[in-house]
PDB file of C-alpha atoms in Angstrom:
ATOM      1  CA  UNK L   1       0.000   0.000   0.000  1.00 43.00           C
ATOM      2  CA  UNK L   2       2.725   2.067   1.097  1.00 46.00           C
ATOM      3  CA  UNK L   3       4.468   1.562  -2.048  1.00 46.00           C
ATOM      4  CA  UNK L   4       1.471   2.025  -4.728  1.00 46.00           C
ATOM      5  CA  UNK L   5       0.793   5.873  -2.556  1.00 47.00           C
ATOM      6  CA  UNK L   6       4.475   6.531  -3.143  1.00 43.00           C
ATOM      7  CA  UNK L   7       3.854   5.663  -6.799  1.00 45.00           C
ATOM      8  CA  UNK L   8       1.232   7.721  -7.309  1.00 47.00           C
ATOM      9  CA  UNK L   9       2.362  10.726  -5.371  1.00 45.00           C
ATOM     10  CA  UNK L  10       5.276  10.164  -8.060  1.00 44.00           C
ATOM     11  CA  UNK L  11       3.581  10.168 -10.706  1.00 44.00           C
ATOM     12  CA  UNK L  12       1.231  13.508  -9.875  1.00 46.00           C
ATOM     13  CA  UNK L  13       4.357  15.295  -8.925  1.00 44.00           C
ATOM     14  CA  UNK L  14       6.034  14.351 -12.873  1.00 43.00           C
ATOM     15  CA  UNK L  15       2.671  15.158 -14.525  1.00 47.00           C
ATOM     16  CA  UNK L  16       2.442  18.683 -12.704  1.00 49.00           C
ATOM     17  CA  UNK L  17       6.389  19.302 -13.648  1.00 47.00           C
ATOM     18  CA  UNK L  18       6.767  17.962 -17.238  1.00 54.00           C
ATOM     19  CA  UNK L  19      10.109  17.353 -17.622  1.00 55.00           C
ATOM     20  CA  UNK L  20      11.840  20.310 -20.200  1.00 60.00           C
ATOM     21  CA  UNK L  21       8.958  22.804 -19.151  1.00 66.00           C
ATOM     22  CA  UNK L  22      10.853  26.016 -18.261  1.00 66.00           C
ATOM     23  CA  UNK L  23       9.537  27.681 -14.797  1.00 71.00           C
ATOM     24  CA  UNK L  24       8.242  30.667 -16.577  1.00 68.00           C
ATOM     25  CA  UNK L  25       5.842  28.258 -18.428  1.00 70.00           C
ATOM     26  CA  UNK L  26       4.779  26.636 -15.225  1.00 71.00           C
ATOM     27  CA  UNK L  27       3.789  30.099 -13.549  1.00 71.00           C
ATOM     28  CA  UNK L  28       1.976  31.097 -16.997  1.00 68.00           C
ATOM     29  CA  UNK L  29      -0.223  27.851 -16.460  1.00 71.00           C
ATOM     30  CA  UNK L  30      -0.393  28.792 -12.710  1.00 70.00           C
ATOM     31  CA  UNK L  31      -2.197  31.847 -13.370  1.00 73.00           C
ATOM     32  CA  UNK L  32      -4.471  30.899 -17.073  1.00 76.00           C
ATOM     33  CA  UNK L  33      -7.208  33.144 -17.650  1.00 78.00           C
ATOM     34  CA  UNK L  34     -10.949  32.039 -16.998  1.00 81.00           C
ATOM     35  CA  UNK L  35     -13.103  31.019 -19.964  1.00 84.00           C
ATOM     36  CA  UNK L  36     -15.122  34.099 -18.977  1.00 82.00           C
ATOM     37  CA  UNK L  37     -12.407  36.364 -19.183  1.00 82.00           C
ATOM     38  CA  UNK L  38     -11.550  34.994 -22.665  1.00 84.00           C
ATOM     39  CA  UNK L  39     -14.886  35.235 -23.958  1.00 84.00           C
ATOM     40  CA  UNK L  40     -14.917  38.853 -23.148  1.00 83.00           C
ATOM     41  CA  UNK L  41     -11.818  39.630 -24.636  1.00 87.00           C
ATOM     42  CA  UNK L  42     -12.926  37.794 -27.752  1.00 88.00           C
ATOM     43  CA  UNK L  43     -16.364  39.760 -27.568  1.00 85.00           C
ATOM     44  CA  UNK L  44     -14.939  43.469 -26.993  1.00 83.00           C
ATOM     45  CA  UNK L  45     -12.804  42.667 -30.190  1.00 87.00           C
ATOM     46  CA  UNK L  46     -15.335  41.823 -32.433  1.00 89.00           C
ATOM     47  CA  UNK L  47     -17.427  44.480 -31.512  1.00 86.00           C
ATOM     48  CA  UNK L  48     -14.205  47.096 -31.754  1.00 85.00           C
ATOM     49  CA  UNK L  49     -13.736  45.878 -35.013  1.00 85.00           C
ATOM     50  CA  UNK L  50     -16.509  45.842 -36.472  1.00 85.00           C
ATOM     51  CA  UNK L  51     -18.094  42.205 -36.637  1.00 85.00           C
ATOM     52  CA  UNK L  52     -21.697  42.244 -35.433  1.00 84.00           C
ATOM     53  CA  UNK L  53     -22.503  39.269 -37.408  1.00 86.00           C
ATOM     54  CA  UNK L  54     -19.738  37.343 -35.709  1.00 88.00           C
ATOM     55  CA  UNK L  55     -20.613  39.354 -32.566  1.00 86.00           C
ATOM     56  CA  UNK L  56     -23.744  38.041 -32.186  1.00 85.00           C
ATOM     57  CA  UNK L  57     -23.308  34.702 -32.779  1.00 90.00           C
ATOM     58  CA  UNK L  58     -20.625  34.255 -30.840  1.00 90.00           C
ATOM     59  CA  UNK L  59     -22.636  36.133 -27.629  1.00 87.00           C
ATOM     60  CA  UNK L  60     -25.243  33.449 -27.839  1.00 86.00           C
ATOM     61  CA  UNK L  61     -23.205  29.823 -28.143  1.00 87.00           C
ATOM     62  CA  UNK L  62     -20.995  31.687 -25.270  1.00 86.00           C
ATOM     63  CA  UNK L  63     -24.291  32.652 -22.954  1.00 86.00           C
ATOM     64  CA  UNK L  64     -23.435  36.521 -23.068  1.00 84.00           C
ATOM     65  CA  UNK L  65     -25.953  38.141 -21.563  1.00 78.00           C
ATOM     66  CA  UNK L  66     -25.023  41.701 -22.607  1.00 70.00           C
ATOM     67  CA  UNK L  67     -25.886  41.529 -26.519  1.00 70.00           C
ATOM     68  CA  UNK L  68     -23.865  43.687 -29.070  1.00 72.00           C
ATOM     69  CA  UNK L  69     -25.689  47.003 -30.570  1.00 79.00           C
ATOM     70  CA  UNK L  70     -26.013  46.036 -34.054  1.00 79.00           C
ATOM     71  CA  UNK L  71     -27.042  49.112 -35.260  1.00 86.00           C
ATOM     72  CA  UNK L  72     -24.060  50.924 -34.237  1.00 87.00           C
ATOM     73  CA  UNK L  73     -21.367  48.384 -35.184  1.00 90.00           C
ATOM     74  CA  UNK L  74     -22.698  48.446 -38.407  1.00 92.00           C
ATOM     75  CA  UNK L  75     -23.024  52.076 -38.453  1.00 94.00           C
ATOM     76  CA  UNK L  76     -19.316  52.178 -37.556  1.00 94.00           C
ATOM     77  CA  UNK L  77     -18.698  49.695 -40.623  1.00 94.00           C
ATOM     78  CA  UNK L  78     -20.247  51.782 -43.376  1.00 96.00           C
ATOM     79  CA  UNK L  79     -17.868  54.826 -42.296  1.00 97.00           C
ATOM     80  CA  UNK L  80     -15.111  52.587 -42.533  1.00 96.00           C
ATOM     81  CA  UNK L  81     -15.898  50.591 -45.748  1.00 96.00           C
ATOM     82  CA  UNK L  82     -16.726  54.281 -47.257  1.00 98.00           C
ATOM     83  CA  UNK L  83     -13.344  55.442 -46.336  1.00 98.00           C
ATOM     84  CA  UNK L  84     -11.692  51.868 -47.429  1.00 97.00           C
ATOM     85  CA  UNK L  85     -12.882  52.442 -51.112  1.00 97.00           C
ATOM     86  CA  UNK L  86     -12.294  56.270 -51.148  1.00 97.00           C
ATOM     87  CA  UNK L  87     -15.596  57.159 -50.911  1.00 98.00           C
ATOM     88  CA  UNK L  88     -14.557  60.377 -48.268  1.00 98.00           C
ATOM     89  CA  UNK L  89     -17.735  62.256 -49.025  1.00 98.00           C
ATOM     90  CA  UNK L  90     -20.012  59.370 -47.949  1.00 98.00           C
ATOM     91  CA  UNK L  91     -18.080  58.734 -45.174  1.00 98.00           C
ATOM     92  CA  UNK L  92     -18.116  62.624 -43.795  1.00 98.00           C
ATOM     93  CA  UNK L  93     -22.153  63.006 -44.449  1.00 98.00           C
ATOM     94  CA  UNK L  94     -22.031  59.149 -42.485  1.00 98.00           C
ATOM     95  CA  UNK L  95     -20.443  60.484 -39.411  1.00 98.00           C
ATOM     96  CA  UNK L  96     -22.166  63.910 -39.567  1.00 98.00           C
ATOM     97  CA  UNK L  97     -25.455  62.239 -39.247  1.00 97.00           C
ATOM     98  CA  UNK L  98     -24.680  59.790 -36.375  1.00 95.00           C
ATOM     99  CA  UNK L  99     -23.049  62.970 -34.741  1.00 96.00           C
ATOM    100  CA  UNK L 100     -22.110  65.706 -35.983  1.00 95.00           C
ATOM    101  CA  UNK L 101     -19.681  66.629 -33.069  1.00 96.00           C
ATOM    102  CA  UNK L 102     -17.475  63.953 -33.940  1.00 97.00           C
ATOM    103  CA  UNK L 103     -15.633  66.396 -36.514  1.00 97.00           C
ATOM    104  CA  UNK L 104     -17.410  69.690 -34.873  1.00 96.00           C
ATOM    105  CA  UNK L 105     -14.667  68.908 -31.841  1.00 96.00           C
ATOM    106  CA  UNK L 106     -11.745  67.498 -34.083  1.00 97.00           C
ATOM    107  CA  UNK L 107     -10.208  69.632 -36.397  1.00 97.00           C
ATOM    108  CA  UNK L 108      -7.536  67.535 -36.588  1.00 98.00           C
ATOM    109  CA  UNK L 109      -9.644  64.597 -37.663  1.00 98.00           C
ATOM    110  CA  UNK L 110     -11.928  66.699 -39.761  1.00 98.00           C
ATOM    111  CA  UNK L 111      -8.959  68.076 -41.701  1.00 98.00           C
ATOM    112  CA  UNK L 112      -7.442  64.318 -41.811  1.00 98.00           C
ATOM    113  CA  UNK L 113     -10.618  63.340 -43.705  1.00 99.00           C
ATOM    114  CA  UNK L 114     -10.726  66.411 -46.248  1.00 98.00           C
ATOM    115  CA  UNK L 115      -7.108  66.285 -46.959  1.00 98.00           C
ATOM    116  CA  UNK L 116      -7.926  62.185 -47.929  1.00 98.00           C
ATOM    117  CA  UNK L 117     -10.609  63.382 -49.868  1.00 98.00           C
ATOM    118  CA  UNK L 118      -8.079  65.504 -51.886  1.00 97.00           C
ATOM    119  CA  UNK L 119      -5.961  62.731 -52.689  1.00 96.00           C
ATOM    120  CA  UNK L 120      -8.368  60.634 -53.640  1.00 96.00           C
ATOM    121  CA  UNK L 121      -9.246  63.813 -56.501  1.00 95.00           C
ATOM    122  CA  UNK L 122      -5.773  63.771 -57.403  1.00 93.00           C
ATOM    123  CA  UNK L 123      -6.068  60.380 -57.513  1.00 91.00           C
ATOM    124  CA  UNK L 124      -8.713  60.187 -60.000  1.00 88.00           C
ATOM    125  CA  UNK L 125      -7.039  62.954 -62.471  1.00 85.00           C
ATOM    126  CA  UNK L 126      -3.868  60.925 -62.091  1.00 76.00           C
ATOM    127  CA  UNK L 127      -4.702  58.143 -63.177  1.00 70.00           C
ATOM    128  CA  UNK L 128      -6.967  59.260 -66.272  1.00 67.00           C
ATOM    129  CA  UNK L 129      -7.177  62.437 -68.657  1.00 74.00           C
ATOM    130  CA  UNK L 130      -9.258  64.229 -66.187  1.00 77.00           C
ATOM    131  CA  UNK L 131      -9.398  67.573 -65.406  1.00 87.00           C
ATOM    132  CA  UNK L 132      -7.196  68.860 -61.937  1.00 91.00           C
ATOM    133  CA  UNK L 133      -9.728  71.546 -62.257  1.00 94.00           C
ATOM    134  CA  UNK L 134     -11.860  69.656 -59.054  1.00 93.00           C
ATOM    135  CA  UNK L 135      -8.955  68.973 -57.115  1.00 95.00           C
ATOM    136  CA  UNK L 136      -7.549  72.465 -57.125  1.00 96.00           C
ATOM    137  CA  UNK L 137     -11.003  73.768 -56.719  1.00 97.00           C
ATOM    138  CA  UNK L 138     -11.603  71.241 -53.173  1.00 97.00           C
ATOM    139  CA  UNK L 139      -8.180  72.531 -52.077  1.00 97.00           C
ATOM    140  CA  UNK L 140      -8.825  76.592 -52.091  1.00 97.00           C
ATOM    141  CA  UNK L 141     -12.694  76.318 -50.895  1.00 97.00           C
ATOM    142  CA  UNK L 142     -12.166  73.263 -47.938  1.00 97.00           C
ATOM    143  CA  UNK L 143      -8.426  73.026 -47.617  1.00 98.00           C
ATOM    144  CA  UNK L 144      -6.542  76.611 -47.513  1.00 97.00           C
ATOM    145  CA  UNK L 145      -8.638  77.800 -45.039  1.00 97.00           C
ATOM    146  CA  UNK L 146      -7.770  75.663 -42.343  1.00 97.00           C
ATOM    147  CA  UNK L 147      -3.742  75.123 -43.741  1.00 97.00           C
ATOM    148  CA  UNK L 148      -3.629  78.947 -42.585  1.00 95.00           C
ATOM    149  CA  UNK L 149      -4.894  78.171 -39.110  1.00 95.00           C
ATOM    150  CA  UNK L 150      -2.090  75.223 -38.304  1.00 96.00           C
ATOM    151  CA  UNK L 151       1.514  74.683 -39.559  1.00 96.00           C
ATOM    152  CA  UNK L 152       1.235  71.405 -39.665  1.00 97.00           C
ATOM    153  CA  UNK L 153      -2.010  71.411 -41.742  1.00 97.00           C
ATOM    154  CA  UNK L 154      -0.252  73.626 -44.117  1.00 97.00           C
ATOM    155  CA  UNK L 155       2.612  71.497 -44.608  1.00 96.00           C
ATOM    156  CA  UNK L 156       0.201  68.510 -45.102  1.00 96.00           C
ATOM    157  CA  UNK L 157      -1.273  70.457 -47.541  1.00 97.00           C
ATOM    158  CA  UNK L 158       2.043  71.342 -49.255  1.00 95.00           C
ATOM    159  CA  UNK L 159       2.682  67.360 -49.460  1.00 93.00           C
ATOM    160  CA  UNK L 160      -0.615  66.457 -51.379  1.00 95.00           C
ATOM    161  CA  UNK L 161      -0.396  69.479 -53.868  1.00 94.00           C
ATOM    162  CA  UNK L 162       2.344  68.299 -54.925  1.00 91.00           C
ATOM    163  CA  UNK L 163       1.222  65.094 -56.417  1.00 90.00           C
ATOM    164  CA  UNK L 164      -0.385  67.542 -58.459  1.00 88.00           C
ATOM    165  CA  UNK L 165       3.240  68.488 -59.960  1.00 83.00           C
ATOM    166  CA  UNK L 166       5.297  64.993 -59.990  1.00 75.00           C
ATOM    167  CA  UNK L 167       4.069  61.629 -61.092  1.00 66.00           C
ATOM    168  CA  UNK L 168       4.207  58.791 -58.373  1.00 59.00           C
ATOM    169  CA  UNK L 169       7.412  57.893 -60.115  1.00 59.00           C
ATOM    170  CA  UNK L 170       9.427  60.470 -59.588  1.00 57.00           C
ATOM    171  CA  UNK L 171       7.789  62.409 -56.591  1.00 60.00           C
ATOM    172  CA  UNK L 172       9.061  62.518 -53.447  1.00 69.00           C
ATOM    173  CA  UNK L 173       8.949  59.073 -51.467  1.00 74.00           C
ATOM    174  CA  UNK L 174       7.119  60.783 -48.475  1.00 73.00           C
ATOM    175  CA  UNK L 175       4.921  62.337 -50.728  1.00 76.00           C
ATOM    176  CA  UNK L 176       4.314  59.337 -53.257  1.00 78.00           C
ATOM    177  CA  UNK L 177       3.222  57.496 -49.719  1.00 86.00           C
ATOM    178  CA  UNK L 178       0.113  59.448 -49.504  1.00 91.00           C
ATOM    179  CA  UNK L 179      -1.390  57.418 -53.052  1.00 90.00           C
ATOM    180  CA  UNK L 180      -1.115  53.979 -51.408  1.00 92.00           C
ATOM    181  CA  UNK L 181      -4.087  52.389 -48.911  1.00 94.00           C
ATOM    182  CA  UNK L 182      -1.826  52.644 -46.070  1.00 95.00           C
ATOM    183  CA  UNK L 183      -3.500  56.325 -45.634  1.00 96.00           C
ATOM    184  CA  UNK L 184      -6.880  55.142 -46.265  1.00 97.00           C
ATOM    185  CA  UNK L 185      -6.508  52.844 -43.744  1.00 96.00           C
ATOM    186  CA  UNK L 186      -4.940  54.705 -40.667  1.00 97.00           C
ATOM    187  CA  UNK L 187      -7.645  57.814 -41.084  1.00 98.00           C
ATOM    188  CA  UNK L 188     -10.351  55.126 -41.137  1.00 97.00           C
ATOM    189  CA  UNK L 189      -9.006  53.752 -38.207  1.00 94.00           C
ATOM    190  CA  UNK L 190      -8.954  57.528 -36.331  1.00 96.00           C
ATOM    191  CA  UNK L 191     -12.531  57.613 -37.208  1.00 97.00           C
ATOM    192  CA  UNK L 192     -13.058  54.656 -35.602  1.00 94.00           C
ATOM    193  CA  UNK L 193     -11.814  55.181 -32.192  1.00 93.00           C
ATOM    194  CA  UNK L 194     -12.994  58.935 -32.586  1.00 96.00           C
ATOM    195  CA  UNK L 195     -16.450  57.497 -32.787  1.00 95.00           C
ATOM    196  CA  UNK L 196     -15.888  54.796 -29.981  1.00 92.00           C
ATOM    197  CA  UNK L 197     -14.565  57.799 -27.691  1.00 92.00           C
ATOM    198  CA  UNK L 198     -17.587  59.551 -28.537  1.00 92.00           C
ATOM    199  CA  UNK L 199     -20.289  56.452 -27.421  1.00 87.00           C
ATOM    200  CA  UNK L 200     -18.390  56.751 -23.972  1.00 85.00           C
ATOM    201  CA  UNK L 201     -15.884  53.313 -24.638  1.00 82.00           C
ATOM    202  CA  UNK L 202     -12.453  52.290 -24.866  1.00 77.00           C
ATOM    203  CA  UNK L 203     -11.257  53.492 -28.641  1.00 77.00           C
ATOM    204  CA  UNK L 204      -9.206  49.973 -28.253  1.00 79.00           C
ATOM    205  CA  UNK L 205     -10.150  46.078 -28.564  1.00 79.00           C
ATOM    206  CA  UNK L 206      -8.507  45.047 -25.410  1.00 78.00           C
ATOM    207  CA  UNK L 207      -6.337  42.460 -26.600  1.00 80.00           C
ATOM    208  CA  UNK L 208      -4.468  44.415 -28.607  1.00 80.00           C
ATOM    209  CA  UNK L 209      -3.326  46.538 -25.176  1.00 78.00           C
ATOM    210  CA  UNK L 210      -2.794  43.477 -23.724  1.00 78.00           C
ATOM    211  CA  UNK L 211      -0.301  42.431 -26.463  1.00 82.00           C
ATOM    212  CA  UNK L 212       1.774  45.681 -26.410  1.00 83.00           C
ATOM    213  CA  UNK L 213       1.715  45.144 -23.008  1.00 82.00           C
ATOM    214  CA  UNK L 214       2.993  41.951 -23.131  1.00 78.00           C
ATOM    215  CA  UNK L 215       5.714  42.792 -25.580  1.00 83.00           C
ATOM    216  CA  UNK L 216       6.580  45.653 -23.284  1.00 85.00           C
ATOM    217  CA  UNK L 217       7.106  43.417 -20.178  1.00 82.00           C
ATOM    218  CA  UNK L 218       9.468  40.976 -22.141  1.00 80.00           C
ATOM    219  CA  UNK L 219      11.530  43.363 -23.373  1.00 84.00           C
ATOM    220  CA  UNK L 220      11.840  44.469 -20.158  1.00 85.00           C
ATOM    221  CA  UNK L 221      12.644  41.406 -18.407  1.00 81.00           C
ATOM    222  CA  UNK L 222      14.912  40.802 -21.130  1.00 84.00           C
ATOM    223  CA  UNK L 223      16.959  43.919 -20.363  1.00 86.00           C
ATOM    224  CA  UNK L 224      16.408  43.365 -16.946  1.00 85.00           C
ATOM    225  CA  UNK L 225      18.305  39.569 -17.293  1.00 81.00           C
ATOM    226  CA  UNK L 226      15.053  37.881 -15.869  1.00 80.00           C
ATOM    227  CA  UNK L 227      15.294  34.485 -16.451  1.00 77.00           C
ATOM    228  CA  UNK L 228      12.533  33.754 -19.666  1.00 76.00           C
ATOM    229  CA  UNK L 229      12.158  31.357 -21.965  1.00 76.00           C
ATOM    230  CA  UNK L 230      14.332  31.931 -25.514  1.00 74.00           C
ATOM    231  CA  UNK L 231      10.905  32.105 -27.858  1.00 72.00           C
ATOM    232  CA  UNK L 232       7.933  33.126 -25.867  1.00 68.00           C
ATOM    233  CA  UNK L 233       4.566  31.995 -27.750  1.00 66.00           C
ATOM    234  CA  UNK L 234       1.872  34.722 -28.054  1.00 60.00           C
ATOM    235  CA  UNK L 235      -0.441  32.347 -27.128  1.00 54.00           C
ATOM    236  CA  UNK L 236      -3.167  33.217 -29.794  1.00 50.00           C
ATOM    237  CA  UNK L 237      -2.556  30.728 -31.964  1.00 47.00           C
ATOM    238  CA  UNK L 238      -3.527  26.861 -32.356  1.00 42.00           C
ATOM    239  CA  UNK L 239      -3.503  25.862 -28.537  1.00 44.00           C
ATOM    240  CA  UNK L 240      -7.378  26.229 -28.210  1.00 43.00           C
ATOM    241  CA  UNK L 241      -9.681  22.944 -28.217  1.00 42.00           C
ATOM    242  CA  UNK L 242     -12.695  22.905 -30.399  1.00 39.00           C
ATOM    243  CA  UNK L 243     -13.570  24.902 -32.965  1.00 40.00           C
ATOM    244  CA  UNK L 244     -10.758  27.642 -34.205  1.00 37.00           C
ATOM    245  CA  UNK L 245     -12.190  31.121 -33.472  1.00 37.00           C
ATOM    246  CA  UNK L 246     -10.142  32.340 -36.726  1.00 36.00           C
ATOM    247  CA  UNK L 247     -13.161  32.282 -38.900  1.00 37.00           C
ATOM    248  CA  UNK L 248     -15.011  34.772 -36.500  1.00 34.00           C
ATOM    249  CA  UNK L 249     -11.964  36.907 -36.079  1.00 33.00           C
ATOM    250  CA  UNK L 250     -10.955  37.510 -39.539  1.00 37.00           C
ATOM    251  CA  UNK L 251     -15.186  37.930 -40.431  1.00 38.00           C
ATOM    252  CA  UNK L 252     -15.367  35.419 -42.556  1.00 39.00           C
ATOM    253  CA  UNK L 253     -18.899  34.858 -43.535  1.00 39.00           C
ATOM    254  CA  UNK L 254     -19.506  37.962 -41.913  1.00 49.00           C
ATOM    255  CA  UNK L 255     -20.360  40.089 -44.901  1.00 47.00           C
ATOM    256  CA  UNK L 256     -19.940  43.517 -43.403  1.00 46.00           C
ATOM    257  CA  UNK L 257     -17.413  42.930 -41.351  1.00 49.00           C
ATOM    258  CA  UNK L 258     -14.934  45.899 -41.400  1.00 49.00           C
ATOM    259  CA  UNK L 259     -11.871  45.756 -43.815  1.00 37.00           C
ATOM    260  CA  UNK L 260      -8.595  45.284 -42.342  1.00 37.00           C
TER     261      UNK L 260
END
C-alpha cells in the first residue's frame, strides 16, 4: 500500500512538472485566464472591429448576456468601408449624421478626412485624362482655409499638392506614400476610435493593449536579465480545443465585417 501511494504521489508530482517545461511556463499555467475572461476579450474585439454578425453569434453559443448594438457596429462599418474604397464624401455626411460633433470637436480629424478626400481627386485625375480643375477647386474652398490656421495642416497640404506636380514615379517618397491604402486605412481607423470615444468606450479592442503590453514586459525582463524562456509563444494561436475562433476573427462569412 505504502508503495502504490508513493507511486502515485510520483507520478502527480512528474505530470504537474513535465520534464523540459521552463519555470516561466509553469507560472503562466499557474495563473491561465478564466473562460469568462476569454470570452470577453474575444467579444470586446469583435465588436471594436466591427463584426456584429460574428458578434452576435458568438454572444449566444458563449451565454453573453449583454448583446452587441447592431445598429451601431454596423453604423461604424459603413464609415469605414466608405473610407476603405475612397468614398470620403459618404463617409463625412455618415459620421455627420450619427453625430455631428465627432468632426465639430476634431479639427484635426476633420482636416485628416478632407485632406484624404483631396488625394483621392488627385487620384482620379492621375490616373486618367481628367481635369485637376476639381482637385484644385476642393483645395482653395475646404483646404486653404484651415492650412492657414495650423503649420502642420499647411505642410500637409504642401505634401498632397504636390502630387499635383510629380508623377508617383518620380515624386518625393514621403509624398508618393500618400497614393497607397496605407492612408486610407490609418484615417479610417482615427474615425473609428474617434467614434468609440464619442459612445463613452475604450477606442481599443482590449487584446491588442494586452499584447503591447505583453511585448513591453518581455523586453523588459529581457533587459532586466530575468530568467525567460528563448521564444515566448503569443499564445493566440492553435492551442485552443474545439472549434478555431479564426473564422469569426478575420469575419469570414460575416459580410460587413470591417476591412482590415
Amino acid at each position: 500500500m505504502r508503495m502504490l501511494t508513493a507511486s502515485q504521489s510520483s507520478s502527480t508530482v512528474s505530470a504537474a512538472t513535465p520534464v523540459g517545461r521552463h519555470a516561466f511556463e509553469r507560472r503562466v499555467e499557474d495563473m491561465k485566464p478564466t473562460k469568462t475572461d476569454i470570452n470577453t476579450v474575444i467579444m470586446d474585439y469583435l465588436i471594436k472591429e466591427g463584426y456584429p454578425d460574428s458578434a452576435r453569434k458568438f454572444a449566444l453559443e458563449a451565454n453573453i448576456k449583454q448583446k452587441p448594438d447592431d445598429d451601431s457596429i454596423r453604423t461604424r462599418v459603413a464609415i469605414r468601408n466608405a473610407i476603405h474604397s475612397g468614398d470620403i464624401q459618404t463617409a463625412i455626411e455618415q459620421i455627420n449624421e450619427l453625430n455631428p460633433n465627432i468632426l465639430d470637436s476634431n479639427s484635426q480629424l476633420h482636416f485628416a478626412l478632407l485632406r484624404l478626400q483631396l488625394v483621392e481627386l488627385i487620384r482620379n485625375c492621375s490616373s486618367s485624362s481628367a481635369s485637376i480643375e476639381p482637385a484644385l477647386k476642393f483645395a482653395t474652398q475646404q483646404l486653404a482655409p484651415r492650412a492657414s490656421t495650423s503649420k502642420e495642416f499647411l505642410h500637409d497640404l504642401e505634401r498632397t499638392m504636390a502630387l499635383l506636380v510629380f508623377t508617383p514615379d518620380h515624386s518625393n517618397p514621403q509624398n508618393a506614400e500618400l497614393l497607397k491604402p496605407d492612408l486610407r486605412l490609418e484615417v479610417a481607423d482615427r474615425v473609428n476610435q474617434a467614434i468609440l470615444a464619442r459612445q463613452g468606450t475604450s477606442v481599443e479592442a482590449k487584446i491588442k493593449e494586452w499584447i503591447r503590453a505583453r511585448a513591453w514586459s518581455e523586453n523588459e525582463a529581457r533587459r532586466a536579465k530575468k530568467e525567460v524562456p528563448h521564444n515566448m509563444k503569443l499564445g493566440l494561436d492553435g492551442d485552443t480545443d474545439g472549434d478555431s475562433d479564426d473564422e469569426a476573427m478575420n469575419g469570414n462569412g460575416d459580410n460587413d465585417a470591417m476591412i482590415s
